Coordinates of C-alpha atoms in Angstrom, one line a residue:
M66 CA -78.6 152.9 -5.5
P67 CA -79.4 154.6 -2.4
R68 CA -76.2 154.7 -0.2
P69 CA -76.2 152.8 2.4
G70 CA -77.9 155.0 5.6
A71 CA -79.8 157.4 3.6
A72 CA -82.8 156.0 4.4
R73 CA -82.7 157.2 8.4
L74 CA -81.1 160.9 7.5
A75 CA -84.4 160.4 5.0
P76 CA -87.3 163.7 7.1
P77 CA -90.4 161.5 8.6
S78 CA -93.1 160.8 6.3
W79 CA -95.3 162.9 8.4
L80 CA -93.7 165.5 8.0
T81 CA -93.5 165.3 4.0
E82 CA -96.8 164.4 4.0
S83 CA -97.3 168.2 6.5
L84 CA -95.4 170.2 3.8
R85 CA -96.9 168.9 0.9
P86 CA -98.8 171.1 -1.3
L87 CA -102.2 170.7 -2.5
D88 CA -103.2 170.5 -5.8
A89 CA -105.5 173.3 -5.7
P90 CA -106.0 176.2 -8.5
V91 CA -105.4 179.6 -8.2
P92 CA -108.4 181.9 -7.2
W93 CA -107.5 184.1 -9.7
A94 CA -110.3 186.7 -8.3
A95 CA -109.3 186.3 -4.9
V96 CA -105.4 187.6 -5.7
A97 CA -107.4 190.4 -7.8
R98 CA -109.6 191.3 -4.3
A99 CA -106.7 190.7 -1.7
S100 CA -104.0 193.2 -4.2
V101 CA -106.6 195.9 -4.0
A102 CA -107.7 195.3 -0.9
L103 CA -104.9 195.7 1.0
A104 CA -103.3 198.3 -0.7
A105 CA -106.1 200.6 -1.4
P106 CA -106.1 201.6 2.2
L107 CA -101.8 202.8 2.3
A108 CA -102.4 204.8 -1.0
V109 CA -105.6 207.0 0.9
G110 CA -103.6 206.7 4.3
T111 CA -100.2 207.7 2.3
A112 CA -102.2 210.4 0.6
T113 CA -103.7 211.9 3.5
G114 CA -100.5 211.7 5.7
R115 CA -102.3 209.5 7.9
P116 CA -100.7 206.0 7.3
S117 CA -101.0 204.3 10.7
Y118 CA -104.8 204.7 9.6
G119 CA -104.5 203.4 6.4
A120 CA -102.6 199.7 8.1
L121 CA -105.5 199.7 10.6
V122 CA -107.3 199.0 7.2
S123 CA -105.6 197.3 5.9
M124 CA -105.4 195.1 9.4
G125 CA -108.8 194.7 9.1
A126 CA -109.1 194.1 5.0
L127 CA -106.8 190.9 5.9
S128 CA -108.8 189.6 8.5
A129 CA -112.1 190.1 5.8
V130 CA -109.3 187.9 3.1
I131 CA -108.4 185.0 5.8
G132 CA -111.6 184.6 6.0
D133 CA -114.0 185.1 2.5
T134 CA -113.8 181.6 2.5
A135 CA -118.1 180.6 1.1
D136 CA -119.5 180.4 -2.7
A137 CA -123.0 181.9 -2.3
Y138 CA -122.9 185.3 -1.7
R139 CA -125.3 185.7 1.1
M140 CA -123.1 183.0 3.0
R141 CA -119.7 185.8 2.1
V142 CA -121.9 188.4 3.5
F143 CA -122.2 186.3 6.6
N144 CA -118.7 184.9 6.7
I145 CA -116.9 187.8 6.3
A146 CA -119.2 190.8 9.1
V147 CA -119.9 188.4 11.4
P148 CA -116.1 187.9 12.2
Q149 CA -115.4 191.5 11.3
L150 CA -117.5 192.1 13.7
F151 CA -115.9 189.7 17.1
G152 CA -112.0 191.0 15.6
A153 CA -112.9 194.8 15.9
L154 CA -114.4 193.5 19.6
G155 CA -110.9 192.5 20.2
V156 CA -109.1 195.6 19.3
L157 CA -111.2 197.6 21.5
L158 CA -110.5 194.9 24.8
G159 CA -106.5 195.0 23.8
T160 CA -106.5 198.6 23.7
L161 CA -107.6 199.1 26.3
V162 CA -105.1 197.0 28.4
Y163 CA -102.1 198.0 26.2
G164 CA -99.7 199.3 28.9
T165 CA -100.7 198.1 31.3
G166 CA -98.9 195.3 32.7
W167 CA -100.2 192.2 34.7
T168 CA -103.9 193.3 33.7
A169 CA -103.5 193.0 30.6
V170 CA -102.2 189.3 31.3
A171 CA -105.1 188.6 32.3
V172 CA -107.5 190.2 30.2
L173 CA -105.8 188.5 27.5
T174 CA -105.8 184.9 29.3
V175 CA -109.9 185.4 29.8
V176 CA -109.9 186.2 25.4
A177 CA -108.5 183.2 25.4
L178 CA -110.9 181.1 26.7
V179 CA -113.9 182.6 25.1
S180 CA -112.3 182.1 22.3
G181 CA -111.8 178.9 22.1
M182 CA -114.9 177.6 23.5
I183 CA -117.3 180.0 20.6
S184 CA -114.2 178.4 17.6
S185 CA -116.1 175.0 19.0
I186 CA -119.3 175.7 17.7
G187 CA -119.1 175.7 14.2
A188 CA -116.6 177.6 10.8
V189 CA -118.3 180.8 11.0
A190 CA -117.9 181.4 14.9
S191 CA -114.1 179.3 14.3
V192 CA -113.0 182.2 12.0
S193 CA -114.8 184.3 14.8
G194 CA -112.7 183.1 17.9
L195 CA -109.8 183.5 15.4
L196 CA -110.3 187.0 15.1
L197 CA -111.1 187.9 18.7
L198 CA -108.3 186.9 19.6
L199 CA -106.0 187.5 17.4
N200 CA -106.6 191.7 17.3
A201 CA -106.8 191.2 21.1
V202 CA -103.2 190.2 21.1
V203 CA -102.5 192.8 18.4
G204 CA -104.4 196.0 19.9
A205 CA -102.7 194.4 23.8
G206 CA -99.1 195.0 22.5
L207 CA -98.7 197.6 19.3
P208 CA -99.7 201.7 19.8
M209 CA -103.5 202.3 18.9
P210 CA -104.2 205.7 17.1
S211 CA -106.7 207.1 19.9
P212 CA -109.6 207.9 20.5
W213 CA -110.2 204.4 21.8
W214 CA -113.5 203.7 19.4
L215 CA -111.1 204.7 16.3
P216 CA -109.2 201.0 16.1
P217 CA -111.8 198.7 15.7
G218 CA -113.6 201.8 13.5
L219 CA -110.9 201.2 10.7
L220 CA -110.6 197.8 10.9
L221 CA -114.6 197.6 10.3
L222 CA -113.8 200.1 7.3
G223 CA -111.5 197.7 6.3
G224 CA -113.8 194.3 6.3
L225 CA -116.3 196.5 4.4
E226 CA -114.5 197.0 2.0
V227 CA -113.4 193.1 1.2
L228 CA -117.3 193.3 1.4
A229 CA -117.8 195.4 -0.9
L230 CA -115.1 194.5 -3.4
T231 CA -117.0 191.1 -3.0
L232 CA -120.4 191.7 -3.7
L233 CA -119.9 194.2 -6.7
A234 CA -121.0 190.4 -9.3
W235 CA -123.4 190.1 -6.9
P236 CA -126.5 192.3 -9.6
L237 CA -124.9 190.3 -12.8
R238 CA -124.0 187.3 -11.1
L239 CA -127.0 186.0 -9.2
G240 CA -127.6 182.1 -8.3
V241 CA -124.7 181.4 -10.1
P242 CA -122.9 180.1 -7.4
E243 CA -125.0 177.7 -6.3
R244 CA -125.9 177.0 -9.8
A245 CA -121.9 176.0 -10.7
V246 CA -121.5 174.6 -7.4
V247 CA -124.3 171.6 -8.0
A248 CA -123.5 171.1 -11.5
G249 CA -119.9 170.7 -11.1
T250 CA -121.5 167.4 -8.4
Y251 CA -122.9 166.5 -11.7
R252 CA -119.6 166.1 -13.3
S253 CA -118.8 164.7 -10.4
V254 CA -121.7 162.8 -10.7
A255 CA -119.8 161.7 -14.8
D256 CA -116.8 160.8 -14.0
L257 CA -117.4 157.9 -11.5
L258 CA -119.6 157.0 -14.6
T259 CA -116.3 156.9 -16.4
A260 CA -113.9 155.1 -12.9
A261 CA -116.6 152.4 -12.4
G262 CA -115.2 149.0 -13.0
T263 CA -111.6 150.6 -12.7
P264 CA -109.1 151.2 -9.7
G265 CA -109.9 155.4 -9.7
Y266 CA -113.8 154.8 -9.3
D267 CA -112.3 155.6 -4.8
E268 CA -110.9 158.7 -6.1
R269 CA -113.9 159.7 -8.1
R270 CA -116.2 158.6 -4.9
R271 CA -114.6 160.2 -2.6
E272 CA -114.6 163.2 -4.8
L273 CA -117.7 163.6 -5.5
T274 CA -119.0 162.6 -1.8
Q275 CA -117.3 165.9 -0.8
S276 CA -119.2 167.5 -3.9
L277 CA -122.3 166.3 -2.6
N278 CA -121.4 167.9 1.3
H279 CA -120.4 171.2 -0.3
S280 CA -123.5 171.2 -2.3
Y281 CA -126.0 170.4 0.6
D282 CA -124.0 172.5 3.0
L283 CA -123.9 175.6 0.8
L284 CA -127.9 175.2 -0.3
L285 CA -129.4 173.8 3.2
A286 CA -127.7 177.3 4.8
R287 CA -129.0 179.7 2.7
R288 CA -132.7 178.1 3.5
A289 CA -131.9 178.5 6.7
R290 CA -131.9 182.0 6.3
R291 CA -134.1 182.6 4.6
H292 CA -138.3 182.6 5.7
G293 CA -140.1 180.3 2.8
R294 CA -138.5 179.0 0.2
S295 CA -136.8 180.6 -2.5
P296 CA -137.9 179.5 -5.7
T297 CA -134.9 179.1 -7.6
L298 CA -133.3 177.2 -4.2
V299 CA -136.2 174.8 -4.1
R300 CA -134.9 173.9 -7.6
L301 CA -131.4 173.7 -6.9
L302 CA -132.5 171.1 -4.3
A303 CA -134.3 169.4 -6.7
Q304 CA -132.4 168.9 -9.0
L305 CA -129.3 167.9 -6.6
N306 CA -131.7 165.3 -5.1
A307 CA -132.3 164.3 -7.5
V308 CA -128.6 163.0 -8.5
I309 CA -128.2 160.7 -5.5
P310 CA -130.2 157.5 -8.3
V311 CA -127.1 158.1 -10.3
V312 CA -125.2 158.1 -7.6
E313 CA -126.7 155.0 -6.1
G314 CA -126.9 153.5 -9.9
A315 CA -123.1 154.2 -9.9
A316 CA -122.0 152.0 -6.9
A317 CA -123.8 149.4 -8.9
A318 CA -122.6 149.3 -12.1
H319 CA -119.1 149.5 -11.2
L320 CA -119.7 146.2 -8.6
R321 CA -121.3 144.6 -12.0
P322 CA -120.1 141.5 -13.3
P323 CA -116.7 141.1 -15.6
E324 CA -119.2 139.2 -18.6
Y325 CA -121.2 142.8 -19.1
G326 CA -118.3 144.7 -20.3
P327 CA -117.3 148.4 -19.4
L328 CA -119.4 150.6 -19.2
P329 CA -120.8 152.7 -22.2
A330 CA -119.8 156.5 -22.4
A331 CA -123.4 157.7 -23.4
Y332 CA -123.9 156.9 -19.4
P333 CA -121.2 159.6 -18.5
A334 CA -121.7 162.5 -21.0
A335 CA -125.4 161.6 -20.5
V336 CA -124.8 163.0 -16.9
R337 CA -122.6 165.7 -18.0
A338 CA -125.3 166.5 -20.5
L339 CA -127.5 167.5 -17.5
A340 CA -124.4 169.1 -15.5
D341 CA -123.8 171.9 -18.2
A342 CA -128.6 172.6 -17.6
V343 CA -128.1 173.0 -14.2
E344 CA -125.0 175.9 -15.6
Q345 CA -127.3 177.5 -18.0
G346 CA -130.6 177.2 -15.7
R347 CA -132.2 176.2 -19.0
T348 CA -135.9 175.1 -18.7
G349 CA -138.5 173.6 -21.0
P350 CA -139.3 170.1 -22.3
A351 CA -136.5 167.3 -20.8
P352 CA -134.5 166.1 -23.7
V353 CA -134.0 162.2 -23.6
P354 CA -131.1 161.0 -22.9
D355 CA -128.9 158.6 -25.9
L356 CA -128.5 155.6 -23.7
P357 CA -127.7 151.8 -24.1
V358 CA -130.5 149.2 -24.2
P359 CA -130.1 148.1 -20.3
A360 CA -127.8 145.0 -19.1
G361 CA -128.7 143.5 -16.3
P362 CA -130.0 145.2 -13.3
S363 CA -127.3 148.1 -12.4
T364 CA -128.1 149.9 -16.3
R365 CA -131.8 149.2 -15.9
A366 CA -131.4 151.5 -12.0
L367 CA -129.4 153.9 -14.4
V368 CA -130.9 153.9 -17.2
E369 CA -133.6 154.9 -15.0
A370 CA -131.8 157.4 -12.8
I371 CA -130.3 159.3 -15.4
G372 CA -133.7 159.7 -16.6
H373 CA -136.0 161.3 -14.1
A374 CA -132.4 163.4 -12.9
A375 CA -133.5 165.2 -17.3
T376 CA -137.4 165.6 -15.8
V377 CA -136.3 167.2 -12.8
V378 CA -133.4 169.4 -14.2
H379 CA -135.8 171.1 -17.2
E380 CA -138.7 171.1 -14.7
A381 CA -138.7 175.2 -13.9
A382 CA -140.8 174.7 -11.6
P383 CA -140.8 171.5 -8.6
D384 CA -143.5 171.7 -6.3
P385 CA -141.8 173.2 -3.2
Y386 CA -143.4 170.3 -0.7
A387 CA -142.7 168.0 -2.9
V388 CA -138.7 167.9 -2.6
E389 CA -137.2 166.1 0.0
D390 CA -133.7 167.3 2.4
R391 CA -131.3 164.1 2.2
L392 CA -129.6 165.8 5.5
G393 CA -133.4 166.7 6.8
R394 CA -134.7 169.8 7.1
P395 CA -132.6 172.5 9.0
A396 CA -134.0 173.5 12.2
G397 CA -134.8 177.0 12.8
L398 CA -133.0 180.0 14.4
E399 CA -133.9 179.7 17.8
V400 CA -133.3 176.2 18.3
R401 CA -130.2 176.6 16.2
I402 CA -129.2 179.2 18.3
R403 CA -129.9 177.3 21.6
R404 CA -128.4 174.2 20.7
A405 CA -125.0 176.5 19.8
A406 CA -125.8 178.1 23.3
R407 CA -125.6 174.3 24.8
A408 CA -122.4 172.9 22.6
L409 CA -120.6 176.1 24.4
L410 CA -121.3 175.7 27.8
L411 CA -121.9 172.4 28.4
S412 CA -119.8 170.3 26.3
G413 CA -116.4 169.3 27.8
A414 CA -114.4 169.4 24.3
S415 CA -115.8 173.6 24.0
W416 CA -114.0 173.7 28.0
R417 CA -111.8 171.6 27.1
Y418 CA -110.6 173.2 24.3
G419 CA -110.8 176.7 25.6
L420 CA -108.7 175.8 29.2
R421 CA -105.9 174.7 26.6
L422 CA -105.8 177.7 25.0
A423 CA -106.4 179.8 27.4
L424 CA -103.1 178.0 29.4
C425 CA -100.8 179.0 26.2
I426 CA -101.8 182.7 25.8
G427 CA -101.0 182.9 30.1
I428 CA -98.1 181.6 29.7
A429 CA -97.3 183.6 26.6
Q430 CA -98.0 186.7 27.4
V431 CA -96.1 185.5 31.3
L432 CA -93.7 185.3 29.3
V433 CA -93.1 187.9 27.6
S434 CA -93.6 189.9 30.8
V435 CA -90.7 189.1 32.8
I436 CA -88.4 188.4 29.6
A437 CA -87.5 191.6 27.8
V438 CA -89.2 190.2 24.1
P439 CA -89.0 192.9 21.3
R440 CA -93.0 193.1 19.8
S441 CA -93.6 190.9 22.7
Y442 CA -97.5 190.4 20.9
W443 CA -95.3 188.1 18.2
V444 CA -95.5 185.4 21.3
A445 CA -99.2 185.4 21.7
L446 CA -100.0 186.0 17.9
T447 CA -98.1 182.5 17.4
V448 CA -99.7 180.7 19.5
T449 CA -103.6 181.5 18.4
F450 CA -102.0 180.7 14.7
V451 CA -100.3 177.2 15.8
M452 CA -103.7 176.1 18.0
K453 CA -106.7 177.4 15.8
P454 CA -108.4 173.7 16.2
D455 CA -109.9 173.4 12.6
F456 CA -106.6 173.7 10.8
G457 CA -105.0 170.7 11.2
S458 CA -102.6 168.6 14.1
V459 CA -101.3 171.1 16.9
F460 CA -98.2 169.4 16.7
S461 CA -97.4 169.9 12.4
R462 CA -99.1 173.1 12.8
A463 CA -96.3 174.3 14.5
V464 CA -93.5 172.8 13.0
L465 CA -95.0 174.4 9.5
R466 CA -95.8 177.9 11.8
A467 CA -91.9 177.7 11.8
L468 CA -91.1 176.8 8.8
G469 CA -93.5 178.6 7.4
T470 CA -92.2 181.8 9.5
A471 CA -88.3 181.0 8.2
V472 CA -89.6 182.0 4.4
G473 CA -91.9 184.4 5.2
L474 CA -88.6 186.9 7.2
L475 CA -86.8 185.7 4.1
I476 CA -89.5 187.8 2.0
A477 CA -89.7 190.6 4.7
V478 CA -85.8 191.2 5.1
P479 CA -85.5 192.8 1.5
V480 CA -88.4 194.7 1.3
L481 CA -88.0 196.3 5.2
A482 CA -84.7 197.2 5.0
E483 CA -84.5 198.2 1.1
V484 CA -88.0 200.4 0.8
P485 CA -88.6 203.2 2.3
H486 CA -92.6 204.1 3.8
G487 CA -94.4 206.2 1.9
W488 CA -95.6 205.0 -1.6
W489 CA -93.2 202.6 -2.4
D490 CA -95.7 200.8 0.7
V491 CA -98.9 201.3 -2.0
P492 CA -97.4 198.7 -4.5
V493 CA -95.3 196.5 -2.7
M494 CA -98.8 195.3 -0.4
A495 CA -99.7 194.5 -3.2
V496 CA -97.9 192.2 -4.7
L497 CA -97.6 190.7 -1.3
A498 CA -101.1 190.8 -0.6
A499 CA -101.9 188.7 -3.6
L500 CA -99.7 186.0 -3.0
I501 CA -101.7 185.8 0.2
P502 CA -105.1 183.9 -1.6
A503 CA -102.7 182.1 -3.9
L504 CA -101.1 180.2 -1.6
S505 CA -103.5 179.7 1.6
A506 CA -104.4 177.1 -1.1
K507 CA -101.9 175.2 -1.7
G508 CA -101.9 174.0 2.5
Y509 CA -101.1 176.0 6.0
G510 CA -97.1 176.6 5.5
F511 CA -98.0 178.6 2.5
Q512 CA -100.3 180.6 3.9
T513 CA -97.9 181.8 6.8
A514 CA -95.5 181.8 4.6
A515 CA -98.0 184.6 2.5
I516 CA -99.1 186.5 5.9
T517 CA -96.2 186.7 7.2
P518 CA -94.8 190.0 5.9
V519 CA -98.1 191.2 5.1
I520 CA -98.5 191.5 9.3
L521 CA -94.1 192.9 10.2
L522 CA -95.5 195.3 7.4
L523 CA -97.8 196.4 8.4
S524 CA -97.2 196.5 12.1
D525 CA -94.1 198.3 11.7
L526 CA -96.4 201.1 9.8
L527 CA -97.5 201.7 13.4
N528 CA -94.5 201.2 15.1
H529 CA -92.0 202.4 12.9
Q530 CA -89.4 199.6 14.0
G531 CA -88.0 198.5 10.8
F532 CA -85.9 196.3 9.5
H533 CA -83.4 195.7 13.3
L534 CA -86.9 193.9 14.6
V535 CA -87.1 191.5 11.5
P536 CA -84.4 187.9 13.3
P537 CA -86.4 188.7 16.4
R538 CA -89.8 187.3 14.8
L539 CA -88.5 184.2 14.6
Y540 CA -87.1 183.6 18.2
D541 CA -90.8 184.4 18.8
S542 CA -92.6 182.5 16.6
L543 CA -89.7 179.8 18.1
L544 CA -90.9 180.2 21.6
G545 CA -94.8 180.3 20.5
C546 CA -94.6 177.2 18.5
G547 CA -93.1 175.6 21.6
I548 CA -95.6 176.9 24.2
S549 CA -98.1 175.9 22.0
L550 CA -96.5 171.8 21.2
L551 CA -95.6 171.6 25.5
A552 CA -98.7 173.2 26.8
G553 CA -101.2 172.6 24.2
Y554 CA -100.8 169.0 23.2
L555 CA -98.0 167.8 25.1
L556 CA -99.5 168.6 28.7
W557 CA -102.8 166.7 26.9
P558 CA -102.8 163.6 26.6
E559 CA -106.7 163.2 24.1
S560 CA -104.1 165.7 21.8
W561 CA -101.2 162.4 21.2
H562 CA -104.3 159.9 21.9
A563 CA -106.3 160.8 19.3
R564 CA -109.8 159.9 19.1
I565 CA -109.5 157.6 15.8
G566 CA -110.1 154.4 17.3
D567 CA -113.0 155.8 18.4
R568 CA -114.0 157.5 15.9
L569 CA -113.0 154.4 13.3
V570 CA -115.4 152.1 16.1
E571 CA -118.5 154.8 15.2
A572 CA -118.2 154.1 12.1
V573 CA -118.0 150.4 11.2
Q574 CA -121.0 150.2 14.4
D575 CA -122.8 152.7 12.1
T576 CA -122.6 150.7 8.9
A577 CA -123.7 147.6 10.4
A578 CA -126.8 149.5 11.1
Y579 CA -127.2 151.1 8.0
V580 CA -126.6 147.3 6.1
S581 CA -129.4 146.4 8.7
L582 CA -131.8 149.2 7.3
A583 CA -131.1 148.6 3.7
F584 CA -132.3 144.7 3.8
T585 CA -134.6 144.1 6.3
T586 CA -137.1 146.2 3.9
G587 CA -138.9 144.7 0.5
P588 CA -137.6 146.6 -2.5
G589 CA -139.4 150.7 -2.6
R590 CA -140.1 150.9 0.7
D591 CA -138.6 153.2 3.5
E592 CA -137.0 155.0 0.8
P593 CA -136.8 158.2 2.3
A594 CA -135.6 156.9 5.8
R595 CA -132.5 154.7 4.3
A596 CA -131.4 158.2 2.3
R597 CA -131.4 159.8 4.9
Y598 CA -129.5 157.9 7.1
R599 CA -126.7 156.9 4.0
R600 CA -125.4 160.2 2.9
R601 CA -125.3 160.8 6.7
L602 CA -122.8 157.6 6.9
Y603 CA -120.9 158.8 3.6
R604 CA -120.7 161.9 5.0
D605 CA -119.6 160.9 8.7
L606 CA -116.9 158.6 6.6
S607 CA -116.1 161.3 4.5
T608 CA -114.9 162.9 7.9
V609 CA -113.2 160.1 9.1
R610 CA -110.9 159.7 6.6
S611 CA -109.9 163.4 6.5
E612 CA -109.3 163.0 10.4
F613 CA -107.5 159.8 9.5
Q614 CA -105.2 161.4 7.4
R615 CA -104.9 165.0 9.5
A616 CA -103.1 161.9 12.2
L617 CA -101.0 161.2 9.5
T618 CA -99.2 164.3 10.0
E619 CA -98.2 163.7 13.6
P620 CA -95.1 161.2 14.7
P621 CA -96.0 158.5 16.7
P622 CA -97.9 157.4 18.4
V623 CA -100.3 159.3 16.4
G624 CA -99.4 158.3 12.9
A625 CA -98.1 155.5 13.3
R626 CA -101.7 153.8 15.1
A627 CA -103.2 155.9 12.2
Q628 CA -101.2 154.0 9.2
A629 CA -101.3 150.9 10.7
W630 CA -105.7 151.3 10.5
W631 CA -105.8 152.9 7.2
P632 CA -106.7 150.0 5.0
V633 CA -110.1 149.1 7.3
V634 CA -111.5 153.1 7.0
I635 CA -110.8 151.6 3.0
A636 CA -112.5 148.8 3.6
V637 CA -115.7 150.4 5.5
E638 CA -115.9 152.7 3.1
R639 CA -115.9 150.2 0.0
I640 CA -118.0 148.0 2.5
V641 CA -121.1 150.7 2.3
D642 CA -120.2 151.2 -1.3
A643 CA -121.5 146.7 -1.7
T644 CA -124.2 147.3 0.4
T645 CA -125.3 150.5 -2.1
A646 CA -124.9 148.6 -5.0
T647 CA -126.6 145.9 -3.1
R648 CA -129.9 147.7 -2.3
V649 CA -130.3 149.3 -6.0
R650 CA -129.4 145.6 -7.5
I651 CA -132.3 144.5 -5.7
E652 CA -134.4 147.2 -6.6
H653 CA -134.4 146.4 -10.4
G654 CA -134.7 142.5 -9.6
A655 CA -131.9 141.3 -8.5
P656 CA -132.7 138.4 -5.9
V657 CA -133.4 139.5 -2.5
P658 CA -131.2 138.7 0.5
T659 CA -132.5 136.2 2.9
A660 CA -132.8 136.9 6.9
A661 CA -129.8 135.1 7.5
E662 CA -127.5 136.0 5.0
V663 CA -128.3 140.0 6.6
G664 CA -128.1 139.1 10.0
A665 CA -124.7 136.7 9.5
V666 CA -123.0 140.4 7.8
T667 CA -124.4 142.8 10.8
R668 CA -122.8 140.3 13.3
E669 CA -118.9 139.9 11.2
L670 CA -119.0 144.1 11.4
T671 CA -120.1 145.1 15.2
D672 CA -118.1 142.1 15.6
L673 CA -115.4 143.9 14.2
A674 CA -116.2 146.7 16.2
E675 CA -115.7 144.8 19.0
A676 CA -112.1 143.6 18.4
L677 CA -111.2 147.7 17.4
R678 CA -112.3 149.2 20.2
T679 CA -111.1 145.8 22.8
G680 CA -107.7 145.4 20.6
R681 CA -109.1 141.2 21.6
P682 CA -108.8 138.9 18.3
L683 CA -112.0 138.3 16.1
P684 CA -113.8 135.6 16.3
E685 CA -114.0 132.9 13.1
A686 CA -116.5 133.9 10.4
E687 CA -119.9 131.9 10.7
P688 CA -118.5 129.9 7.4
D689 CA -122.5 127.8 6.4
A690 CA -124.0 131.5 6.3
F691 CA -123.4 132.6 2.8
A692 CA -124.0 130.4 -0.9
P693 CA -121.9 130.8 -3.0
G694 CA -123.4 133.2 -6.0
G695 CA -126.0 134.4 -2.8
A696 CA -127.8 137.9 -2.9
L697 CA -124.9 139.1 -0.9
A698 CA -121.9 137.5 -2.1
R699 CA -119.5 140.3 -3.4
L700 CA -121.0 142.5 0.0
H701 CA -119.5 139.8 2.2
H702 CA -116.0 139.3 0.1
E703 CA -115.4 143.2 1.5
V704 CA -116.7 142.4 4.6
H705 CA -114.3 139.4 5.2
A706 CA -111.8 141.6 3.6
A707 CA -111.8 144.5 5.9
R708 CA -112.3 142.1 8.7
S709 CA -108.7 140.3 7.4
V710 CA -107.1 144.2 7.7
A711 CA -108.1 145.1 11.0
G712 CA -105.8 144.0 13.7
P713 CA -105.4 145.3 17.4
P714 CA -103.7 149.4 17.1
P715 CA -99.1 149.6 17.6

């Protein structure tokens, strides 16, 4: 029995949620690559009597290791090479203003503004903006070897080293990562079918949504970089599209009447067999799936969908012009460049984030200019990591950064105190570097704990100030976290009055539009438009869920508001599932709903969105719009559940 007052002494839920490690496997290939990439330059530098050169090459390798997050080799080239160029530009700018006092403050503040605005464009741009500012801060805070072109050249060499190690297996694994990702999506569909009709279905469906998002992003991003259609990509895209009807059939099977019993294991087994065929690239005559005789519209839909998927999976050369992109064909390069430039220059969010980051960096540089702070670059370095826009909540990142730095310093203390510079640096760096990808998969705080000793060891090879500056690192980190919280969080109401409510309202409104689109056409009509809208809605709901999960790690009022609205997010996901399931059943013989039923559901969802937006009470539902056992009875039940848990924000 807990002691009185124990609950008051327990840490708040938003903090424990942030500290919980993610359940992710250790990427052993990345661990080995990081160990070699960061230790080898130090060995070469030690052997040639140029340890500072080796440290700079290892810094470039560290940036590339952090940015190597893609699956396909072509995308990994892009994800590593582009940010490295921005990182080289950053260290060049920093080196040019090293020791210039207030000029350095002004230049780094401008670089922070540009970095923040660039980061709002996309994932690769975000890493590029991070390295631009990060290396500018390091270049302005540490003495670099001359001439001016040498530091950026050495950093680029480190990035090229990681790129070379990454691409060693490309000739032997051509197309393998893409096939593995699509096969993983098929296995996620099989897991979804296994969970149909059980309480674990919702979690499997969310995992499948993430897998589909990842697969489509991978294939469509690759196509956007290729002129024409690659036969391999056409086949994989056709296979990915072919699994969508199976997903829709799974939704219908999950909601089928209890008298049908559990879904037979033959259905997920057939999909897992297709996953093996995708991963192995098998072609030839499609085997007929051994499936039970259908018992109702849901299983008829599954039999038809799995049979179609089997045909497509084993087809060697599908028609490239018959492959429908469920997310829409990517725009041309010129169009995407114009969109990115418009988002960069005209977006209010881009300017606001750039100004927030510039303000924080400016304050950090001013403080270290007027206060004696050893290794002053560490304060701005901390601000740069904490204010990264797509790492999560600024508040939780500040807390995790402080805790992670403290743990990282505990690791660094024996290294800097007992390990002499020279050949001993090489095995120590090999071990420390291996921890970076291993712990990065567990969360931001764990990544910080792994990176901190590596950066300290590399920077000490440049300025040789040793162990005595380890304790001030915690002070510098706390100072940087404090600046981020005050100037980057509390001064900007949009950061602690998060837009989670607005995003939830938009999701409910989009769900109402999906219901209308799903049932205003007869069976078999307007399928491409409906499929694209459904796919986009599932993706948007996945984003909304991620934003709410991020908000749960915030302190009140944001965390309390997210917790209060969290049941509505889950209810909206179930409404979309019920809509998909009902439409599938209609396509395979179930009754068609009347226009009055569709209109009633749409109005109830619209009323729900308005109540969430304004905080006013929900109007009464229409009691006579739905007959018991009608075509939309299950959907109306889910809408009623969402309305019952909705209420004004706290």
